[in-house]
Short mmCIF file of C-alpha atoms in Angstrom, two decimals:
data_model
loop_
_atom_site.label_atom_id
_atom_site.label_comp_id
_atom_site.label_asym_id
_atom_site.label_seq_id
_atom_site.Cartn_x
_atom_site.Cartn_y
_atom_site.Cartn_z
CA MET A 319 1.55 -17.08 -6.13
CA ALA A 320 4.57 -14.77 -6.34
CA SER A 321 6.03 -16.00 -3.07
CA LEU A 322 5.47 -19.63 -4.07
CA LEU A 323 7.27 -19.03 -7.35
CA GLN A 324 10.10 -17.23 -5.57
CA GLN A 325 10.68 -20.12 -3.15
CA GLU A 326 10.40 -22.83 -5.74
CA LEU A 327 12.53 -21.05 -8.34
CA ALA A 328 15.27 -20.60 -5.75
CA ALA A 329 15.16 -24.33 -5.06
CA VAL A 330 15.19 -25.12 -8.78
CA LEU A 331 18.23 -22.96 -9.46
CA GLN A 332 20.17 -24.14 -6.42
CA ARG A 333 19.24 -27.83 -6.23
CA ASP A 334 17.77 -29.03 -9.50
CA LEU A 335 19.83 -27.12 -12.07
CA PRO A 336 23.19 -26.19 -10.51
CA HIS A 337 24.97 -27.35 -13.66
CA LEU A 338 23.77 -24.20 -15.45
CA PHE A 339 26.28 -22.11 -13.50
CA GLY A 340 29.30 -24.35 -13.92
CA GLY A 341 29.78 -25.04 -10.25
CA GLY A 342 29.45 -21.36 -9.38
CA MET A 343 26.93 -19.87 -7.04
CA ALA A 344 23.38 -19.74 -8.37
CA PRO A 345 21.73 -16.32 -8.41
CA SER A 346 19.28 -15.51 -5.66
CA ILE A 347 15.74 -14.46 -6.47
CA SER A 348 15.06 -11.04 -5.00
CA MET A 349 11.51 -10.56 -6.24
CA VAL A 350 8.83 -12.13 -8.42
CA LYS A 351 5.94 -10.16 -9.92
CA VAL A 352 3.10 -12.10 -11.47
CA THR A 353 0.53 -10.70 -13.90
CA PRO A 354 -3.12 -10.89 -12.78
CA ASP A 355 -3.91 -13.63 -15.30
CA LEU A 356 -0.89 -15.67 -14.09
CA GLY A 357 0.40 -15.79 -17.64
CA GLN A 358 3.77 -14.19 -16.98
CA ALA A 359 6.11 -13.87 -14.04
CA ARG A 360 8.87 -11.27 -13.92
CA VAL A 361 11.73 -12.78 -11.97
CA TYR A 362 14.38 -10.42 -10.59
CA LEU A 363 17.73 -12.10 -9.98
CA SER A 364 20.32 -10.73 -7.61
CA LEU A 365 23.87 -11.64 -8.52
CA LEU A 366 26.50 -11.10 -5.87
CA LEU A 367 29.37 -11.40 -8.30
CA GLY A 368 29.04 -8.38 -10.55
CA ASN A 369 31.86 -9.17 -12.99
CA ASP A 370 29.96 -11.73 -15.04
CA ALA A 371 26.42 -10.66 -14.17
CA ASN A 372 25.36 -10.15 -17.79
CA GLU A 373 26.73 -13.55 -18.82
CA ARG A 374 24.92 -15.29 -15.97
CA ILE A 375 21.63 -13.55 -16.76
CA GLU A 376 21.99 -14.67 -20.38
CA ILE A 377 22.59 -18.25 -19.22
CA VAL A 378 19.36 -18.11 -17.21
CA ARG A 379 17.44 -16.54 -20.10
CA ASP A 380 18.77 -19.13 -22.57
CA ASN A 381 17.64 -21.93 -20.25
CA ALA A 382 14.28 -20.40 -19.32
CA LYS A 383 12.38 -23.30 -20.89
CA GLU A 384 14.33 -25.86 -18.85
CA ILE A 385 13.87 -23.79 -15.67
CA ARG A 386 10.13 -23.51 -16.29
CA HIS A 387 9.88 -27.26 -16.86
CA ALA A 388 11.71 -28.00 -13.58
CA LEU A 389 9.46 -25.47 -11.81
CA ALA A 390 6.37 -27.15 -13.26
CA LYS A 391 7.48 -30.50 -11.80
CA ARG A 392 7.75 -28.88 -8.35
CA ILE A 393 4.44 -26.96 -8.30
CA ARG A 394 2.23 -29.22 -10.40
CA LYS A 395 0.04 -30.15 -7.42
CA THR A 396 -0.15 -26.59 -6.09
CA ALA A 397 -0.66 -24.41 -9.16
CA ARG A 398 -2.83 -24.99 -12.18
CA VAL A 399 -0.82 -22.69 -14.43
CA VAL A 400 2.94 -22.29 -14.67
CA PRO A 401 3.59 -18.77 -15.92
CA GLU A 402 6.05 -17.81 -18.62
CA LEU A 403 9.25 -16.73 -16.87
CA ILE A 404 10.93 -13.47 -17.82
CA PHE A 405 14.25 -12.85 -16.08
CA PHE A 406 15.71 -9.47 -15.13
CA HIS A 407 18.86 -8.42 -13.32
CA ASP A 408 18.15 -6.78 -9.95
CA ASP A 409 21.02 -4.43 -9.21
CA SER A 410 19.50 -2.83 -6.10
CA ALA A 411 22.09 -4.47 -3.79
CA ALA A 412 24.94 -3.06 -5.88
CA TYR A 413 23.26 0.35 -5.92
CA ALA A 414 22.83 0.27 -2.13
CA ALA A 415 26.51 -0.61 -1.68
CA HIS A 416 27.47 2.24 -4.00
CA MET A 417 25.29 4.72 -2.09
CA ASP A 418 26.77 3.53 1.21
CA GLU A 419 30.23 4.17 -0.20
CA VAL A 420 29.24 7.65 -1.40
CA LEU A 421 27.68 8.54 1.95
CA GLY A 422 30.79 7.26 3.72
CA THR A 423 32.98 9.72 1.83
CA LEU A 424 30.92 12.78 2.81
CA ASP A 425 32.39 15.12 5.41
CA ILE A 426 29.43 16.05 7.59
CA PRO A 427 30.26 18.25 10.59
CA ALA A 428 28.70 17.46 13.93
CA ALA A 429 25.60 19.43 14.93
CA PRO A 430 26.38 22.37 17.24
CA LYS A 431 25.31 21.96 20.85
CA ASP A 432 22.75 24.48 22.03
CA ASP A 433 23.54 25.54 25.63
CA ALA A 434 20.29 27.50 26.04
CA THR A 435 18.14 24.38 26.24
CA ASN A 436 17.73 22.91 29.71
CA ASP A 437 16.09 19.68 30.66
CA GLU A 438 13.36 21.74 32.34
CA GLU A 439 12.46 23.49 29.07
CA LYS A 440 11.59 20.31 27.20
CA PRO A 441 8.38 20.63 25.24
CA THR A 442 5.55 18.66 26.74
CA ARG A 443 3.47 16.31 24.68
CA PRO A 444 -0.07 17.41 24.00
CA ARG A 445 -2.77 15.95 26.19
CA LEU A 446 -5.11 13.66 24.32
CA PHE A 447 -7.69 13.16 27.04
CA LYS A 448 -8.89 15.30 29.95
CA GLY A 449 -7.50 12.86 32.51
CA GLU A 450 -3.91 12.97 31.18
#
């Protein structure tokens, strides 16, 4: 159910309701978590443009009823229940970019080469069977 909602919500935001974002790029849906009773779905939105992320999330939250209605039209023959949609901002992509930047600034010296190790002294793998 979660993957169905993720696919259909992406289509709703990009094709059915692009006017919500004023011609801008619609947010992508990074993850959907559905409660066991299918009553609620937590939808995590990934916004590539971080400057107005809070404003865009608020636009989506304010139009949740319209989004749910458009979703219901799309999945009415597949799902019996259309869950209540609760939208959250997924900032994992921004966090990953930040961590990549931090790791890029670290000065890590190269590992020292050990001259004592020859190719002949490589550890052998343990034998699993008698025939090996």
